[in-house]
Amino acid sequence: MKYLKTRGKLLLLSASIAIVALVLSGCFLMPPTVRFISPTALNNSAYPVNSPITFSWSGENGLTYTLTLSASGIGPITLLSNSNLTTYQTSIATPGVYTAQIVGKTGLGGTGKDSTTFNVTSLKITNSATVYAKNNVVISWKSLDNRPHTYLYSIDNGSSWVSTTQTSATLTNLSDGNYTFMVKLAQSYVPPAVYNFEILTAGPSIGIAVSDRTEGGFYGIGSHPQGRYAEISWSSNQTLGALLVRFYMYGPLGTGIRYRLNISPSGQWVVLPATSTAQQWYLIPHPNKNTDMIVSATGYGSLQVYDMSGNVYNIPPFQLGQTYAIGMLPINWLGTQGSFAIAPFVLSERYGLSNMPKMYVGYNTSSVATGGSFVASVYTPNLTTYASGTHQIVNDYVDHTDITTNNGLMYMQFSVQLAPGLQINTNSITFPSMISGKVNLSTYKYDSNTGILTVYRGFVNPVPNAPVAQSATDIAVQFQCTVPATYSGSYAYAQIVYEGYFGNEGYSNLNPVFKDNSLRNIDGVVILRSVPVVTVGSAQ
């Protein structure tokens, strides 16, 4: 009886082991994925005899590979066995249709495989170009045995063949597109040689777009379609070999006159007659990389151009209120000229440099000792005047239509970031009244980990018994910055920031926002790009 119990336990153990083995085989012996990369039917899969053929494949980590080759009456021949290589090169001396198979094996014995078929021919196409800018193409080939033959060629994937004893074929009146040319020996089972090429006689087209205030330091949410700075960007439907550019200036409205512009050696615009033939073409450097430029009314543009002699020029500043145009002529890498495109633009603001609604940070001192402090203020000169509708300038032939209702500033939001290690004394944060006769509402959020202070301010009409501002100032917020004794920087600063400066900190709406009493965006507020600093190490 004891023997039977023991025997029953052994049988149960054996059955358990068998079940576990089956489970393991299902989990660990699943076929791995193996794929040929080359040769494939997607590339030119006909190789001349004795030419290099590179086999490459992909598979999961830890596999070993066996590569075999077979053809009608040949093989299979093992080229590679139990190797961790993923590429192998060889050559084949006998023409024919060949099949390569790659088998990947895991350490536990699981296998996966893939196969590909390709041709080995005794013919070789001698053309090297793959794209032609003309619709008449001569394709040449040679027989590797250097003997005369009768050949058959086709450009429609073998649906019809043309016989010739020549070693070239002239193809005419080809439309733009991709073609596959095949040539083979007549009355032979030798596979054809294959040649893929493209006809591209059409030149490139180019699109030009003009947008305003796109340079990082200039802000204009919902902005007017004109600005003191503008971005001109372009894109082409083909790879470019060259991009030529010209500039034009229009006469007074209604005249229809478009003057031609050249850049003088001293970097100034030279105005030419509308019919002048002396207008210069300028080259955009690296036309597939440089696809935009900033043009300015206050200084040179952001991109230099070259004349046909290789001399470099800065794009001069443009006049406010004057209508200009940029013209572009694209040329593709084959040398084919495309279609000319032109786009007008105007650089104009509804305020001058002296009364622009700007926003910037200033300090009460230029230096501070470690352990000391200084006061930072965010100034907004001319902002309330601009929002009240008294900002427009005249006599510049520009549409001054404003997207706001011009009935006063209602809301503003912006963020300031401190230099790393600098601290804010939150008890020192104050909000001077900005608009007299209004209820000045204010609050803030401060994150000491990142040094970001976000300010929220509202300005509303008073209700009975509501406190209203009796005076006005152009300071939006003031706060005291403390320089710890452990501060390691040579300079301290606070800067107005944008959402784009941050990665995954979780902040949002850091871009400055200005709204009028109808909750419409007020455009044109300029955030000055320069960041002033306070020298750390000695008190003033």
XYZ file of C-alpha atoms in Angstrom, residues 132-503:
372
model
C 16.545 63.304 -65.142
C 15.383 66.853 -65.823
C 14.450 66.023 -69.430
C 11.856 63.740 -70.992
C 14.254 62.053 -73.466
C 16.618 59.585 -71.786
C 19.247 57.216 -73.184
C 19.738 54.068 -71.093
C 22.825 51.978 -71.772
C 23.892 48.522 -70.675
C 26.531 45.950 -71.384
C 26.810 42.176 -71.491
C 29.364 40.914 -69.050
C 30.615 38.295 -71.513
C 31.511 41.067 -74.034
C 29.767 39.207 -76.854
C 27.058 40.542 -79.227
C 23.486 39.614 -78.354
C 19.914 40.364 -79.221
C 18.249 42.140 -76.292
C 14.722 42.787 -75.173
C 13.873 45.862 -73.124
C 10.729 47.205 -71.471
C 9.698 50.238 -69.408
C 6.264 48.961 -68.402
C 7.225 46.133 -66.032
C 7.528 43.569 -68.807
C 4.065 43.829 -70.341
C 5.651 44.540 -73.743
C 9.222 44.101 -74.981
C 11.243 45.826 -77.704
C 13.974 43.892 -79.538
C 17.348 45.436 -80.351
C 20.940 44.433 -81.079
C 22.215 47.737 -79.681
C 23.397 48.173 -76.114
C 21.315 51.293 -75.505
C 17.727 52.465 -75.834
C 16.462 56.012 -76.368
C 13.225 56.692 -74.522
C 11.331 59.779 -75.713
C 8.373 61.900 -74.657
C 8.365 60.560 -71.125
C 5.978 62.222 -68.711
C 7.139 63.225 -65.242
C 7.047 60.235 -62.925
C 8.881 57.077 -61.823
C 9.868 54.330 -64.252
C 11.313 50.808 -64.132
C 13.486 49.833 -67.100
C 14.296 46.146 -67.675
C 16.608 44.591 -70.263
C 17.332 40.894 -70.860
C 18.896 38.528 -73.354
C 16.503 37.325 -76.029
C 15.725 33.571 -75.953
C 17.369 33.180 -72.566
C 16.225 32.353 -69.067
C 18.764 34.775 -67.602
C 16.818 37.286 -65.468
C 16.656 40.895 -66.688
C 18.735 43.755 -65.370
C 16.520 46.330 -63.640
C 16.963 50.105 -63.503
C 14.638 52.510 -61.647
C 14.673 56.186 -62.605
C 12.552 59.341 -62.367
C 11.660 62.015 -64.918
C 11.357 65.448 -63.281
C 11.083 68.251 -65.833
C 8.829 70.473 -63.700
C 10.646 73.091 -61.671
C 9.938 73.665 -57.985
C 7.183 75.874 -56.657
C 7.567 77.927 -53.511
C 5.091 79.294 -51.004
C 5.780 82.448 -48.991
C 4.120 83.402 -45.702
C 4.477 86.658 -43.757
C 3.586 86.840 -40.062
C 4.238 89.479 -37.433
C 5.956 89.547 -34.057
C 7.199 85.996 -34.181
C 10.637 86.797 -32.817
C 10.922 85.474 -29.272
C 11.016 88.809 -27.471
C 7.991 90.364 -29.159
C 4.551 89.496 -27.968
C 1.235 90.168 -29.659
C -1.461 87.618 -28.914
C -4.268 88.093 -31.422
C -2.024 90.658 -32.983
C -2.534 93.125 -35.794
C -1.200 91.719 -39.105
C 1.584 94.285 -39.173
C 4.456 94.937 -36.837
C 7.810 96.596 -36.422
C 9.298 93.134 -36.934
C 7.951 90.424 -39.220
C 8.877 86.862 -40.109
C 9.003 85.886 -43.767
C 9.004 82.104 -44.193
C 8.903 79.874 -47.244
C 8.649 76.235 -48.284
C 9.240 74.344 -51.530
C 7.840 71.113 -52.929
C 11.304 69.966 -54.096
C 14.846 69.855 -52.778
C 16.481 73.125 -53.785
C 19.840 73.712 -55.383
C 19.487 77.490 -55.116
C 16.959 80.093 -53.978
C 17.113 83.581 -55.496
C 15.475 86.572 -53.813
C 14.616 90.158 -54.738
C 12.904 93.006 -52.924
C 10.454 95.626 -54.175
C 8.872 98.842 -52.873
C 5.401 100.036 -53.859
C 4.517 103.613 -54.653
C 1.652 105.543 -53.019
C -1.623 103.697 -52.726
C -3.559 103.595 -55.971
C -0.595 104.252 -58.265
C 0.211 100.583 -58.945
C 3.929 101.398 -59.184
C 6.364 98.771 -57.901
C 9.946 99.981 -57.670
C 12.877 97.587 -57.705
C 15.395 97.515 -54.834
C 19.094 96.695 -54.624
C 21.334 96.598 -51.552
C 24.267 99.010 -51.670
C 27.770 97.960 -50.501
C 27.208 100.133 -47.407
C 24.034 98.203 -46.521
C 21.345 100.656 -47.640
C 18.425 100.272 -50.025
C 18.918 101.639 -53.530
C 15.595 102.411 -55.257
C 15.562 101.619 -58.984
C 12.924 102.504 -61.586
C 10.070 100.046 -61.991
C 11.404 99.004 -65.408
C 15.087 98.779 -64.439
C 17.095 95.794 -65.690
C 19.840 96.412 -63.144
C 18.019 94.783 -60.267
C 20.220 92.265 -58.455
C 19.296 88.693 -57.582
C 20.506 87.587 -54.154
C 21.151 84.027 -53.027
C 19.717 82.560 -49.817
C 22.518 80.476 -48.231
C 21.755 76.800 -47.596
C 18.227 77.058 -49.048
C 17.037 73.694 -47.683
C 18.041 74.698 -44.148
C 17.289 78.430 -44.040
C 13.539 78.690 -44.585
C 12.726 81.972 -42.862
C 14.070 85.404 -42.005
C 13.156 88.208 -39.611
C 12.902 91.621 -41.267
C 13.024 94.775 -39.204
C 12.206 98.464 -39.229
C 14.831 99.192 -36.572
C 17.916 97.279 -37.790
C 19.264 94.622 -40.109
C 17.336 91.448 -40.798
C 18.233 88.089 -39.298
C 19.530 86.431 -42.487
C 22.412 87.471 -44.729
C 22.240 87.028 -48.506
C 24.874 86.800 -51.251
C 25.151 88.293 -54.707
C 26.292 86.318 -57.733
C 29.927 87.183 -57.002
C 29.749 85.795 -53.484
C 29.663 89.147 -51.667
C 27.651 89.074 -48.447
C 24.915 91.594 -47.594
C 22.750 92.304 -44.576
C 19.094 92.955 -45.391
C 18.647 96.674 -44.567
C 15.844 97.999 -42.347
C 12.479 98.848 -43.891
C 10.470 102.027 -43.352
C 7.425 101.922 -41.128
C 4.206 102.340 -43.059
C 5.722 101.580 -46.448
C 4.495 98.608 -48.498
C 7.234 96.238 -49.711
C 7.341 92.855 -51.378
C 9.736 89.934 -51.469
C 10.112 87.872 -54.631
C 11.624 84.391 -54.776
C 12.791 82.202 -57.645
C 13.482 78.550 -56.681
C 15.873 76.269 -58.599
C 15.955 72.548 -57.815
C 19.051 70.369 -57.406
C 18.868 69.402 -61.084
C 19.197 73.045 -62.109
C 15.577 73.396 -63.233
C 14.100 76.826 -62.618
C 10.734 76.944 -60.907
C 7.951 79.480 -60.745
C 8.498 82.982 -59.378
C 6.502 83.886 -56.242
C 5.988 87.246 -54.581
C 4.500 88.323 -51.242
C 3.869 91.902 -50.004
C 4.421 93.025 -46.433
C 4.195 96.169 -44.312
C 6.123 97.027 -41.171
C 4.070 99.456 -39.109
C 2.896 99.914 -35.547
C 0.173 102.164 -34.195
C 2.662 103.859 -31.893
C 6.146 105.277 -32.138
C 9.333 104.197 -30.408
C 8.790 106.782 -27.680
C 5.227 105.776 -26.780
C 5.250 102.019 -27.385
C 3.386 99.961 -24.748
C 6.319 98.061 -23.321
C 6.988 95.817 -20.353
C 10.322 95.296 -18.623
C 12.051 94.714 -15.247
C 14.077 97.353 -13.384
C 15.901 97.488 -10.011
C 16.540 100.064 -7.286
C 20.288 99.375 -7.315
C 23.024 98.116 -9.623
C 24.923 96.020 -7.048
C 24.245 94.096 -3.850
C 26.286 92.186 -1.271
C 25.625 88.538 -0.489
C 23.142 88.386 2.367
C 21.590 91.654 1.183
C 18.524 92.449 -0.901
C 17.238 94.704 -3.680
C 13.841 95.697 -5.066
C 12.708 94.579 -8.509
C 9.850 96.326 -10.337
C 7.938 95.306 -13.456
C 7.308 98.492 -15.449
C 4.524 98.859 -18.041
C 4.909 102.387 -19.464
C 2.240 103.520 -21.951
C 0.223 100.321 -21.526
C -2.828 101.952 -19.946
C -2.724 104.802 -22.455
C -2.491 102.301 -25.307
C -5.408 100.299 -23.933
C -7.496 103.468 -23.614
C -7.365 104.087 -27.346
C -5.039 107.087 -27.462
C -2.151 105.225 -29.075
C -2.820 105.510 -32.784
C -0.467 107.337 -35.135
C -1.534 108.825 -38.456
C -0.258 109.799 -41.893
C 1.596 106.540 -42.581
C -0.867 105.052 -45.132
C -1.531 102.031 -42.939
C -4.779 100.475 -41.764
C -5.030 101.218 -38.044
C -8.059 99.031 -37.347
C -7.697 97.712 -33.808
C -9.050 94.349 -32.698
C -9.762 95.716 -29.205
C -12.671 97.895 -28.171
C -10.271 100.552 -26.831
C -12.156 101.048 -23.608
C -9.505 100.390 -21.045
C -7.286 97.698 -19.596
C -9.237 95.104 -17.611
C -6.870 92.192 -16.961
C -3.199 91.305 -17.142
C -1.194 88.205 -16.281
C 2.542 87.563 -16.538
C 5.312 85.518 -14.929
C 8.740 86.532 -13.663
C 11.550 84.093 -12.985
C 14.443 84.765 -10.617
C 18.057 83.836 -11.176
C 18.842 80.375 -9.710
C 19.341 80.651 -5.949
C 17.757 84.104 -5.641
C 14.773 84.340 -3.279
C 11.648 86.501 -2.976
C 10.455 87.881 0.327
C 6.729 87.243 -0.221
C 5.822 89.796 2.472
C 7.372 92.451 0.256
C 5.215 91.823 -2.848
C 3.179 94.969 -3.545
C 0.860 96.083 -6.329
C 0.838 99.857 -6.887
C -2.383 101.232 -8.351
C -2.103 101.377 -12.120
C -5.432 102.921 -13.179
C -7.036 105.723 -11.189
C -10.800 105.579 -10.701
C -10.791 101.787 -11.009
C -10.848 98.959 -8.497
C -7.324 97.515 -8.721
C -7.507 93.773 -7.987
C -4.335 91.699 -7.566
C -3.008 88.337 -6.488
C -0.004 86.139 -7.222
C 1.418 82.630 -7.125
C 5.047 82.049 -6.132
C 6.950 78.777 -6.510
C 10.157 78.915 -4.487
C 11.458 75.705 -6.095
C 11.625 77.267 -9.554
C 11.753 80.930 -8.549
C 8.686 81.757 -10.665
C 6.350 84.542 -9.565
C 3.071 84.669 -11.544
C 1.089 87.896 -11.191
C -2.632 88.343 -11.823
C -4.123 91.857 -11.971
C -7.632 93.070 -12.733
C -9.045 96.570 -13.185
C -12.836 96.961 -12.963
C -15.292 99.820 -12.674
C -16.258 100.518 -9.045
C -19.479 99.473 -7.389
C -20.955 101.443 -4.441
C -18.537 101.699 -1.508
C -15.749 99.949 -3.419
C -12.235 101.338 -2.890
C -10.917 102.957 -6.056
C -7.422 104.053 -6.950
C -6.809 107.752 -6.446
C -3.546 107.801 -8.412
C -1.854 105.799 -11.137
C 1.611 104.409 -11.796
C 3.240 102.360 -14.542
C 4.500 99.708 -12.087
C 2.586 96.427 -12.234
C 4.318 94.739 -9.263
C 7.253 95.267 -6.901
C 9.030 92.683 -4.781
C 12.152 92.372 -2.667
C 14.815 89.885 -3.811
C 17.129 88.364 -1.198
C 20.649 87.237 -2.094
C 21.528 84.364 0.327
C 24.998 84.157 1.800
C 25.405 80.908 -0.163
C 24.564 82.571 -3.513
C 27.143 81.404 -6.076
C 26.343 83.667 -9.039
C 28.119 86.875 -9.977
C 24.862 88.484 -11.090
C 21.262 88.465 -9.903
C 18.239 89.147 -12.093
C 14.511 88.700 -12.641
C 13.137 88.223 -16.144
C 9.696 88.094 -17.721
C 9.294 84.564 -19.042
C 7.360 82.637 -21.656
C 5.776 79.207 -21.540
C 8.162 78.005 -24.227
C 11.129 78.340 -21.894
C 9.923 75.442 -19.736
C 9.877 71.692 -20.187
